[in-house]
XYZ file of N, CA and C in Angstrom:
735
model
N 7.252 -120.819 -46.175
C 8.996 -121.098 -45.834
C 9.394 -121.415 -44.788
N 8.817 -120.851 -43.917
C 9.399 -121.438 -42.571
C 8.888 -123.072 -41.777
N 8.192 -123.061 -42.454
C 7.685 -125.182 -42.104
C 9.222 -125.796 -42.013
N 9.737 -125.927 -42.989
C 11.298 -126.465 -42.502
C 12.070 -125.176 -42.007
N 12.185 -123.771 -42.106
C 13.679 -123.623 -42.352
C 14.395 -123.651 -40.828
N 13.553 -123.621 -39.875
C 13.938 -122.840 -38.318
C 14.291 -124.298 -37.942
N 13.799 -125.598 -38.070
C 14.263 -126.503 -37.723
C 15.483 -127.054 -38.674
N 15.405 -126.971 -39.347
C 16.924 -127.570 -40.031
C 17.835 -126.391 -39.813
N 17.625 -124.964 -39.231
C 18.569 -124.747 -38.588
C 19.125 -125.197 -36.947
N 17.994 -126.294 -36.609
C 18.735 -126.340 -35.682
C 17.502 -125.664 -34.090
N 16.684 -124.917 -34.947
C 15.689 -124.204 -33.627
C 14.610 -124.975 -33.707
N 14.643 -126.455 -33.584
C 13.031 -127.058 -33.883
C 12.517 -126.872 -32.111
N 11.181 -126.771 -32.960
C 9.895 -126.256 -31.897
C 9.478 -127.494 -31.231
N 8.488 -128.760 -32.430
C 8.080 -129.540 -31.990
C 8.737 -130.539 -32.335
N 9.729 -131.111 -31.901
C 10.713 -132.421 -31.112
C 10.935 -132.317 -29.931
N 11.198 -133.289 -29.370
C 11.267 -133.564 -28.086
C 12.977 -134.154 -27.962
N 13.997 -132.898 -27.296
C 13.447 -131.682 -26.503
C 13.373 -130.476 -27.593
N 12.540 -129.797 -26.870
C 13.171 -128.470 -27.856
C 14.401 -128.077 -28.211
N 14.492 -126.745 -29.277
C 15.558 -126.510 -29.306
C 16.933 -125.390 -27.738
N 17.238 -125.694 -27.328
C 17.355 -124.886 -25.898
C 17.903 -124.416 -26.547
N 18.579 -123.211 -27.226
C 18.413 -122.225 -27.142
C 17.548 -121.579 -27.628
N 15.822 -121.830 -28.416
C 14.551 -121.391 -28.034
C 14.478 -121.235 -26.322
N 14.500 -122.348 -25.942
C 14.417 -122.373 -24.552
C 15.141 -121.286 -23.328
N 16.276 -121.236 -23.397
C 17.164 -119.993 -23.358
C 16.504 -118.876 -23.760
N 16.563 -118.646 -24.300
C 15.523 -117.129 -25.025
C 14.674 -117.251 -24.759
N 13.298 -117.807 -24.245
C 12.405 -117.664 -23.861
C 11.286 -118.058 -24.887
N 11.655 -118.103 -26.365
C 11.250 -118.462 -27.631
C 10.979 -116.816 -27.889
N 12.170 -116.041 -27.481
C 11.928 -114.268 -27.384
C 11.077 -113.576 -26.922
N 10.575 -114.209 -26.207
C 9.584 -113.294 -24.791
C 9.878 -111.889 -24.863
N 8.648 -111.344 -25.735
C 8.626 -109.302 -25.160
C 9.993 -108.785 -25.612
N 11.203 -109.390 -26.551
C 12.064 -109.118 -27.499
C 10.983 -107.564 -28.376
N 11.860 -106.628 -28.412
C 11.025 -106.188 -29.782
C 11.867 -105.780 -30.847
N 11.167 -106.292 -31.846
C 12.299 -106.189 -33.125
C 11.425 -105.704 -34.798
N 12.187 -104.515 -34.261
C 11.737 -103.832 -35.732
C 11.919 -103.949 -36.926
N 11.404 -103.877 -38.020
C 11.074 -104.688 -39.396
C 11.185 -103.370 -39.779
N 12.240 -103.501 -40.700
C 11.985 -102.441 -41.872
C 11.578 -102.759 -43.341
N 10.511 -102.687 -43.876
C 9.944 -103.253 -45.271
C 9.053 -101.932 -45.696
N 8.691 -103.441 -46.506
C 7.098 -102.861 -47.141
C 5.855 -102.548 -46.267
N 6.211 -103.023 -45.114
C 4.877 -102.960 -44.343
C 4.408 -104.584 -43.893
N 3.378 -104.020 -43.382
C 2.706 -105.507 -42.540
C 1.388 -106.089 -42.984
N 0.627 -106.894 -43.410
C -0.306 -107.414 -43.442
C -1.072 -108.273 -42.084
N -1.671 -107.001 -40.741
C -1.995 -107.315 -40.183
C -2.848 -108.896 -39.704
N -3.744 -108.760 -40.471
C -4.683 -109.769 -40.430
C -4.394 -111.086 -40.448
N -2.669 -111.429 -41.280
C -2.197 -112.830 -41.006
C -2.607 -113.277 -39.555
N -2.896 -114.664 -39.465
C -2.392 -115.601 -38.173
C -1.401 -115.337 -37.555
N -0.435 -115.396 -38.389
C 1.205 -115.009 -38.303
C 1.343 -114.292 -36.565
N 0.034 -113.097 -36.780
C 0.204 -111.932 -35.851
C -0.729 -111.755 -34.709
N -1.460 -112.530 -34.628
C -2.429 -113.218 -33.594
C -1.317 -112.389 -32.326
N -2.243 -111.683 -31.153
C -2.038 -110.999 -30.480
C -2.649 -112.649 -29.045
N -3.425 -113.377 -29.390
C -3.259 -114.370 -28.464
C -2.668 -114.683 -27.634
N -2.773 -114.668 -26.386
C -1.876 -115.282 -25.684
C -0.340 -114.347 -24.784
N -0.577 -113.458 -25.346
C 0.707 -112.723 -25.448
C -0.260 -111.439 -23.746
N 1.030 -111.596 -23.453
C 0.988 -109.732 -21.819
C 0.810 -108.780 -22.401
N 0.719 -107.686 -21.561
C 0.545 -106.253 -21.861
C 1.781 -105.925 -23.042
N 1.982 -105.255 -23.216
C 3.011 -104.505 -24.276
C 4.265 -103.761 -23.119
N 5.225 -104.447 -23.687
C 6.304 -103.670 -22.434
C 6.260 -102.527 -21.758
N 6.300 -101.922 -20.768
C 6.074 -100.666 -20.772
C 6.848 -99.853 -21.091
N 8.527 -100.258 -21.106
C 9.344 -99.630 -21.728
C 9.215 -98.683 -23.278
N 7.789 -99.220 -24.198
C 8.163 -99.321 -25.286
C 7.513 -97.654 -25.201
N 8.228 -96.911 -26.322
C 7.269 -95.774 -26.601
C 7.421 -95.269 -28.356
N 6.534 -96.487 -28.871
C 6.564 -96.178 -30.187
C 4.944 -96.204 -30.555
N 4.345 -95.977 -31.512
C 2.856 -95.295 -31.802
C 2.817 -96.359 -33.030
N 1.291 -95.768 -32.809
C 0.930 -97.266 -33.720
C -0.132 -96.086 -34.863
N 0.822 -95.608 -36.066
C 0.469 -94.543 -36.562
C -0.729 -94.880 -37.737
N -1.820 -93.611 -37.716
C -3.295 -94.880 -38.058
C -3.054 -93.724 -40.172
N -3.493 -94.379 -40.390
C -3.597 -94.340 -42.027
C -4.563 -94.896 -42.745
N -4.824 -94.996 -44.153
C -5.537 -95.586 -45.031
C -5.144 -96.772 -44.897
N -6.480 -97.810 -44.360
C -6.731 -98.568 -44.456
C -5.832 -99.687 -43.372
N -5.654 -98.655 -42.038
C -5.036 -99.560 -40.660
C -5.248 -98.199 -39.779
N -6.240 -98.983 -38.682
C -6.879 -98.056 -37.597
C -6.285 -98.751 -36.222
N -6.741 -98.090 -35.128
C -5.804 -98.964 -33.654
C -5.949 -100.205 -33.609
N -7.160 -100.949 -34.432
C -6.993 -101.771 -33.860
C -6.392 -102.938 -34.585
N -5.357 -102.401 -35.785
C -4.208 -103.249 -36.497
C -3.201 -103.100 -35.832
N -3.328 -102.477 -34.771
C -1.918 -102.616 -33.905
C -2.808 -103.795 -32.616
N -1.626 -104.501 -31.738
C -2.172 -104.861 -30.743
C -0.941 -105.583 -29.927
N -0.657 -106.675 -29.239
C 0.166 -106.760 -28.148
C 1.050 -107.758 -29.292
N 0.767 -107.801 -30.078
C 2.127 -108.579 -31.016
C 2.826 -107.602 -31.952
N 2.021 -107.088 -33.438
C 1.906 -105.374 -33.620
C 2.051 -104.385 -32.393
N 3.323 -104.078 -31.978
C 2.886 -103.322 -30.712
C 2.808 -101.910 -30.980
N 3.730 -101.523 -32.705
C 4.155 -100.273 -33.169
C 3.752 -100.469 -34.917
N 3.705 -99.398 -35.499
C 3.461 -98.959 -36.783
C 3.503 -97.615 -37.594
N 4.261 -97.091 -38.197
C 5.200 -96.113 -38.690
C 5.051 -96.332 -40.090
N 4.890 -95.008 -40.780
C 5.030 -95.251 -42.706
C 6.120 -94.180 -42.875
N 6.779 -94.188 -43.834
C 7.546 -93.485 -44.303
C 7.592 -92.492 -45.850
N 5.995 -91.935 -46.687
C 6.104 -91.424 -47.710
C 6.737 -90.812 -47.792
N 7.322 -89.526 -47.776
C 8.173 -88.617 -48.593
C 8.813 -89.081 -49.454
N 8.917 -87.785 -50.263
C 9.714 -88.311 -51.357
C 8.720 -89.013 -52.394
N 7.669 -89.818 -52.130
C 6.541 -90.207 -53.017
C 6.127 -89.322 -53.965
N 5.890 -89.567 -55.040
C 4.856 -88.718 -56.159
C 3.444 -89.429 -56.090
N 2.737 -88.312 -56.668
C 1.657 -88.486 -56.887
C 0.645 -89.839 -57.401
N 1.423 -90.464 -58.358
C 1.143 -91.964 -58.946
C 1.370 -92.705 -57.976
N 2.884 -92.426 -57.415
C 3.226 -93.641 -56.481
C 2.534 -93.726 -55.560
N 1.749 -92.757 -54.712
C 0.678 -92.580 -53.761
C -0.212 -93.816 -53.977
N -0.812 -93.324 -54.884
C -2.556 -93.826 -55.604
C -1.957 -95.110 -55.416
N -0.645 -95.901 -55.744
C -0.607 -97.545 -55.889
C -0.039 -97.707 -54.432
N -0.264 -97.527 -53.373
C 0.525 -97.968 -52.445
C -0.312 -97.349 -51.194
N -0.893 -98.276 -49.839
C -1.212 -97.654 -48.685
C -0.763 -96.880 -47.792
N -1.141 -95.492 -47.912
C -0.507 -94.643 -47.349
C -0.757 -94.754 -45.459
N -0.018 -95.675 -45.247
C -0.146 -96.361 -44.401
C 0.759 -97.369 -43.798
N 1.130 -98.392 -43.088
C 2.158 -99.721 -42.495
C 1.016 -100.783 -43.238
N -0.169 -100.467 -43.989
C -0.311 -101.814 -44.535
C 0.396 -102.255 -45.559
N 0.907 -103.822 -46.108
C 1.844 -104.183 -47.069
C 1.151 -104.461 -47.833
N 1.346 -103.719 -49.201
C 0.788 -104.362 -50.666
C 1.299 -104.895 -51.378
N 2.798 -105.249 -51.194
C 3.898 -105.306 -51.739
C 3.525 -107.043 -51.117
N 3.453 -107.163 -50.237
C 4.225 -108.886 -49.579
C 5.412 -108.985 -49.191
N 6.448 -108.573 -49.064
C 7.655 -108.098 -49.448
C 7.849 -108.158 -47.092
N 7.203 -107.031 -46.744
C 7.392 -106.842 -45.321
C 6.729 -107.824 -44.043
N 5.649 -108.485 -45.004
C 4.731 -109.570 -44.171
C 5.635 -110.607 -43.972
N 6.705 -111.261 -45.158
C 6.813 -112.278 -45.105
C 8.094 -112.556 -44.321
N 8.516 -110.789 -44.605
C 9.902 -111.466 -43.411
C 9.651 -110.644 -42.303
N 8.688 -110.115 -41.754
C 8.013 -110.032 -40.351
C 8.129 -111.387 -39.556
N 7.083 -112.081 -40.109
C 6.883 -113.781 -39.571
C 8.143 -114.396 -39.877
N 8.966 -114.644 -40.539
C 9.984 -115.414 -40.492
C 10.572 -114.819 -39.261
N 10.909 -113.631 -39.035
C 11.842 -113.398 -37.731
C 10.838 -113.499 -36.821
N 9.806 -113.341 -36.484
C 8.831 -113.266 -34.949
C 7.411 -113.620 -35.236
N 7.003 -114.198 -36.496
C 5.757 -115.151 -36.664
C 5.474 -115.942 -35.220
N 3.677 -115.713 -34.826
C 3.165 -116.650 -33.800
C 3.168 -118.111 -34.183
N 3.766 -119.068 -33.526
C 2.780 -120.949 -34.196
C 1.572 -120.441 -35.209
N 1.608 -121.044 -35.934
C 0.532 -121.482 -36.803
C 0.864 -122.539 -37.244
N -0.375 -123.600 -36.418
C -0.505 -124.986 -37.390
C -0.928 -124.588 -38.506
N -0.257 -125.824 -39.004
C -1.357 -126.711 -40.357
C -1.156 -125.801 -41.590
N 0.071 -125.553 -41.810
C -0.327 -124.558 -42.796
C 0.843 -124.807 -44.295
N 0.220 -124.950 -44.995
C 0.774 -126.092 -46.702
C 0.238 -124.625 -47.677
N 1.005 -125.056 -48.514
C 0.269 -124.715 -49.957
C -0.043 -125.676 -51.084
N -1.121 -125.526 -50.825
C -2.138 -126.221 -51.780
C -1.231 -128.246 -51.085
N -1.046 -128.360 -49.946
C -1.005 -129.784 -50.045
C 0.846 -129.598 -49.579
N 1.515 -129.004 -50.229
C 3.033 -129.071 -50.047
C 3.459 -128.051 -48.785
N 4.572 -128.571 -48.029
C 5.281 -127.733 -47.748
C 4.248 -127.466 -45.702
N 3.750 -129.072 -45.985
C 3.024 -128.765 -44.752
C 3.458 -128.538 -43.789
N 3.217 -128.409 -42.248
C 3.750 -128.125 -41.258
C 3.464 -127.011 -40.732
N 4.069 -126.726 -39.730
C 3.224 -125.428 -38.397
C 4.579 -123.933 -38.882
N 4.255 -123.432 -39.276
C 4.659 -121.801 -39.767
C 5.142 -121.217 -38.333
N 6.279 -120.302 -38.452
C 6.325 -119.816 -36.880
C 7.615 -119.050 -37.370
N 7.790 -117.793 -36.802
C 9.104 -117.368 -36.634
C 10.536 -117.803 -36.623
N 11.650 -117.190 -36.544
C 12.933 -117.668 -35.500
C 12.340 -117.811 -34.031
N 11.797 -116.398 -33.748
C 11.770 -115.611 -32.135
C 10.158 -115.614 -31.960
N 9.149 -116.436 -32.223
C 7.622 -116.294 -32.349
C 6.793 -115.723 -31.024
N 7.576 -115.598 -29.943
C 7.432 -114.768 -28.878
C 7.463 -113.237 -28.986
N 8.926 -113.259 -29.322
C 8.766 -111.547 -29.735
C 7.506 -110.689 -30.144
N 7.599 -109.538 -29.999
C 7.268 -108.313 -30.197
C 7.695 -107.413 -31.705
N 6.335 -107.013 -31.922
C 7.172 -106.325 -33.525
C 6.710 -105.275 -33.626
N 7.848 -104.265 -34.052
C 7.637 -102.497 -34.682
C 7.968 -102.826 -36.217
N 6.864 -101.928 -36.798
C 6.448 -101.740 -38.057
C 7.165 -100.328 -38.369
N 8.056 -100.496 -39.730
C 8.748 -99.519 -39.975
C 8.300 -99.361 -41.159
N 7.470 -98.593 -41.967
C 7.037 -99.153 -43.602
C 7.953 -98.130 -44.575
N 9.141 -98.652 -45.145
C 10.387 -97.815 -45.594
C 10.164 -97.540 -47.284
N 9.860 -99.131 -47.791
C 10.037 -99.510 -49.318
C 8.261 -99.276 -49.254
N 8.653 -98.505 -50.855
C 6.572 -98.574 -51.359
C 6.857 -99.380 -52.679
N 5.963 -100.080 -53.939
C 5.925 -99.903 -54.787
C 6.225 -98.911 -55.765
N 7.061 -99.042 -56.578
C 7.479 -97.973 -57.714
C 6.501 -98.760 -59.254
N 6.589 -97.678 -60.045
C 6.321 -98.099 -61.590
C 7.137 -99.519 -62.185
N 8.473 -99.189 -62.007
C 9.159 -100.910 -61.609
C 9.504 -101.734 -61.007
N 10.090 -101.109 -59.711
C 10.286 -102.132 -58.399
C 10.399 -100.997 -57.329
N 10.249 -101.984 -55.743
C 10.348 -101.337 -54.558
C 11.305 -99.737 -54.414
N 10.215 -98.970 -53.897
C 11.687 -97.996 -53.786
C 11.514 -97.359 -52.443
N 13.015 -97.170 -52.633
C 13.483 -96.868 -50.744
C 14.248 -95.692 -51.211
N 13.912 -94.938 -50.220
C 14.978 -93.478 -50.027
C 15.600 -93.287 -48.826
N 16.802 -92.709 -49.168
C 17.760 -93.027 -47.834
C 16.949 -92.124 -46.710
N 16.264 -90.770 -47.041
C 15.771 -89.943 -45.705
C 14.715 -91.082 -45.264
N 14.396 -91.591 -45.407
C 12.960 -92.021 -45.198
C 13.320 -93.034 -44.344
N 14.443 -94.187 -45.064
C 15.009 -95.408 -43.842
C 15.862 -94.208 -42.767
N 16.589 -93.558 -42.588
C 17.334 -92.628 -41.379
C 16.322 -92.038 -40.556
N 15.167 -91.457 -41.306
C 14.162 -90.973 -40.198
C 14.076 -92.484 -39.458
N 13.309 -93.450 -39.960
C 12.833 -94.677 -39.628
C 13.570 -94.880 -38.261
N 15.442 -94.896 -38.497
C 16.186 -95.345 -37.461
C 16.430 -94.614 -36.356
N 15.865 -93.023 -37.101
C 15.866 -92.573 -35.711
C 14.987 -92.764 -34.644
N 13.888 -92.730 -35.223
C 11.914 -93.262 -34.381
C 12.308 -94.275 -33.784
N 12.671 -95.426 -34.263
C 13.239 -96.977 -34.165
C 13.907 -96.693 -32.367
N 15.014 -95.579 -32.938
C 15.973 -96.103 -31.788
C 15.410 -94.754 -30.627
N 14.505 -94.398 -30.708
C 13.556 -93.647 -29.663
C 12.787 -94.503 -29.288
N 11.811 -95.093 -30.280
C 10.840 -96.260 -29.642
C 11.421 -97.425 -29.117
N 12.907 -97.425 -28.921
C 13.212 -98.815 -27.588
C 13.156 -99.972 -28.453
N 13.693 -100.003 -29.471
C 13.945 -101.450 -29.892
C 15.080 -102.097 -29.395
N 14.475 -103.342 -29.400
C 16.103 -104.224 -29.383
C 17.031 -104.721 -30.956
N 16.471 -105.176 -31.638
C 16.513 -105.404 -32.618
C 15.931 -104.385 -33.714
N 16.625 -104.383 -34.598
C 16.753 -104.130 -36.145
C 16.521 -105.195 -37.063
N 16.334 -105.728 -37.565
C 16.083 -106.046 -38.910
C 16.030 -105.940 -40.279
N 16.604 -105.867 -41.074
C 16.162 -104.838 -42.608
C 16.465 -105.601 -43.566
N 15.654 -106.770 -44.258
C 15.884 -107.416 -45.086
C 15.418 -106.425 -46.903
N 16.324 -105.375 -46.576
C 16.584 -103.976 -47.394
C 18.230 -104.574 -48.545
N 18.246 -104.378 -49.614
C 19.506 -104.145 -50.241
C 19.847 -102.445 -50.970
N 20.662 -102.308 -49.226
C 20.747 -100.181 -49.634
C 22.052 -100.392 -48.883
N 22.939 -99.560 -49.586
C 24.423 -99.378 -48.711
C 24.846 -98.230 -48.271
N 24.398 -96.732 -48.691
C 24.521 -95.823 -47.970
C 23.856 -95.544 -46.569
N 23.536 -96.451 -45.542
C 22.508 -96.090 -44.308
C 23.413 -97.067 -43.889
N 24.906 -97.136 -43.897
C 25.381 -97.910 -42.513
C 25.979 -97.057 -41.039
N 25.757 -95.693 -41.679
C 26.019 -94.763 -40.234
C 25.205 -94.082 -39.755
N 23.954 -94.592 -40.125
C 22.276 -94.578 -39.451
C 22.465 -95.966 -38.221
N 22.783 -96.991 -38.951
C 22.760 -98.031 -38.296
C 23.981 -97.719 -36.936
N 24.948 -97.624 -36.827
C 25.465 -97.394 -36.394
C 25.354 -96.433 -35.518
N 24.173 -95.344 -35.258
C 23.790 -94.865 -34.233
C 23.199 -96.090 -33.516
N 22.826 -96.589 -34.721
C 21.608 -97.693 -33.602
C 21.998 -98.608 -32.772
N 23.798 -98.951 -33.495
C 24.620 -100.197 -32.547
C 24.684 -99.264 -31.194
N 25.501 -97.865 -31.519
C 26.339 -97.237 -30.362
C 25.215 -97.565 -29.318
N 23.335 -96.917 -29.185
C 22.862 -97.438 -28.063
C 22.591 -98.687 -27.969
N 22.592 -99.718 -28.087
C 22.856 -101.494 -27.628
C 22.055 -101.930 -28.850
N 21.007 -101.388 -29.778
C 20.720 -102.009 -30.528
C 21.085 -102.757 -31.371
N 21.098 -104.025 -31.681
C 21.128 -105.129 -32.888
C 20.734 -104.793 -34.104
N 21.676 -104.654 -35.524
C 20.830 -104.389 -36.516
C 21.600 -105.277 -37.087
N 20.353 -106.257 -37.738
C 20.533 -107.161 -38.756
C 19.931 -107.057 -40.273
N 21.477 -107.199 -40.944
C 20.847 -106.800 -42.598
C 20.670 -108.411 -43.154
N 20.175 -108.627 -44.353
C 19.858 -109.254 -45.504
C 21.193 -109.099 -46.141
N 22.243 -110.030 -46.808
C 23.225 -109.854 -47.688
C 22.553 -109.549 -49.241
N 21.190 -109.616 -49.464
C 20.681 -109.203 -51.086
C 20.584 -110.847 -51.854
N 20.562 -110.792 -52.746
C 19.923 -112.132 -53.589
C 20.484 -112.215 -54.518
N 21.329 -111.377 -54.750
C 22.433 -111.849 -55.604
C 23.522 -112.850 -55.939
N 24.612 -113.129 -57.210
C 25.056 -114.228 -56.748
C 24.116 -115.663 -57.734
N 25.029 -116.959 -57.396
C 26.760 -117.079 -56.708
C 27.471 -116.729 -57.697
N 28.286 -115.603 -57.234
C 29.295 -115.612 -58.107
C 30.291 -114.225 -56.990
N 31.295 -114.255 -57.086
C 32.055 -113.199 -56.020
C 31.820 -112.121 -55.958
N 32.056 -111.324 -54.519
C 32.118 -109.501 -53.954
C 30.446 -108.907 -54.705
N 29.453 -110.035 -54.190
C 28.110 -109.511 -54.320
C 27.027 -109.022 -53.483
N 27.453 -109.417 -51.991
C 26.658 -109.178 -51.054
C 26.519 -107.627 -51.132
N 25.608 -107.281 -49.700
C 25.212 -105.985 -49.740
C 25.243 -105.771 -48.159
N 25.670 -104.600 -47.833
C 25.262 -104.224 -46.203
C 26.014 -105.088 -45.512
N 27.327 -104.774 -45.903
C 28.828 -104.800 -45.407
C 29.607 -104.262 -43.901
N 28.819 -102.988 -43.486
C 29.274 -102.290 -42.435
C 29.671 -103.419 -41.754
N 30.772 -103.517 -40.607
C 31.573 -104.274 -39.818
C 30.769 -103.925 -38.654
N 29.950 -103.236 -38.263
C 28.701 -103.150 -36.710
C 27.821 -103.632 -36.923
N 27.516 -104.042 -38.033
C 25.799 -105.246 -38.292
C 26.545 -106.590 -38.894
N 25.188 -107.361 -38.470
C 25.257 -108.670 -38.451
C 24.818 -108.778 -40.168
N 25.591 -109.472 -41.240
C 25.046 -109.601 -42.523
C 24.952 -111.011 -42.643
N 23.409 -111.482 -43.078
C 22.937 -112.624 -42.995
C 21.948 -113.284 -44.449
N 23.450 -114.317 -44.821
C 23.679 -114.658 -46.158
C 22.030 -116.199 -46.841
N 21.967 -116.482 -47.177
C 20.849 -117.414 -47.812
C 21.617 -118.577 -48.059
N 21.005 -119.794 -47.850
C 21.500 -121.035 -47.668
C 20.570 -121.833 -48.536
N 21.149 -122.802 -48.966
C 20.357 -123.940 -49.498
C 19.041 -124.447 -48.794
N 18.341 -125.386 -48.975
C 17.890 -126.462 -48.029
C 17.469 -127.483 -48.165
N 17.667 -128.626 -46.597
C 17.162 -129.716 -47.125
C 15.815 -130.691 -47.243
N 14.906 -129.604 -48.412
C 13.938 -130.265 -48.473
C 13.854 -130.207 -49.947
N 12.997 -130.512 -50.729
C 12.313 -130.311 -51.832
C 11.091 -131.149 -52.139
N 10.733 -130.751 -53.563
C 8.728 -131.764 -53.357
C 8.645 -132.112 -54.885
N 8.835 -133.529 -54.986
C 9.722 -133.868 -56.326
C 8.153 -134.549 -57.035
N 7.878 -134.381 -58.386
C 6.398 -134.518 -59.055
C 6.768 -135.559 -59.693
N 6.049 -136.381 -60.311
C 6.327 -137.346 -61.243
C 5.475 -136.582 -62.908
N 5.923 -136.943 -63.103
C 5.450 -135.976 -65.187
C 5.148 -137.238 -65.934
N 3.980 -137.951 -66.702
C 3.702 -138.951 -67.263
C 3.697 -138.156 -68.843
N 4.471 -138.621 -70.101
C 4.783 -138.143 -70.992
C 3.644 -138.457 -71.869
N 3.306 -137.750 -73.059
C 2.735 -138.684 -74.520
C 2.838 -139.734 -74.772
N 4.464 -140.332 -74.703
C 4.660 -141.530 -75.102
C 4.803 -142.378 -73.584
N 4.082 -142.429 -72.525
C 4.082 -143.186 -71.690
C 5.481 -142.939 -70.787
N 6.236 -141.999 -70.835
C 7.421 -142.360 -70.472
C 7.293 -141.647 -68.889
N 7.698 -141.779 -68.129
C 7.451 -140.911 -66.743
C 8.573 -140.442 -66.207
N 8.613 -139.491 -65.793
C 9.961 -138.781 -64.840
C 9.540 -137.890 -63.918
N 10.719 -137.905 -63.550
C 10.614 -137.361 -61.786
C 11.432 -135.455 -62.013
């Protein structure tokens, strides 16, 4: 998804000259982004720490060990990991990693969209070929797994989210990124904003129709989705030799 989207937004990395915004921000160098989601798959090349310096000394977070997650799964890119399984019943625990490891994929997707390292030669079976990377490819990641696979949909408990907000504030994140649809946590995020942390929410996936966006507290940044200038035309030849695109 990111082989075109950041260029489409004017955050060009490869074209000369590179985006002035990227240059001025030093590509997110040493900014700590807290991701609240379904966890992360640390083996992805998007989370390689090759070329990174030491973890910023102001970081106070932890690398919480758990199922399928040991101390080597944190590095100089993924500098912190926590998970919040309180409230899950035994069956749900059996269907999830009891760690920050992502079984769903959504958290890995959002983490790499925000801060994925530059990965060359990415495509989906030859489609959308290019360079995959996050908006701030040099930023560090702190992962807070607050959402878990349920019987029908992802489960997100308000107690887990609020506990994670408290931890993230203490840990020393600079930005919180929450691609979750949840409306009763806005006062938790207000505490983060009062501490100087920028809080960014997704607006949800509903629409297009009026009044469907989520996470509209005035002290957070709420990001909606747009179309993109990319398509994958495919010629299909029917049995009567008619070809359509």
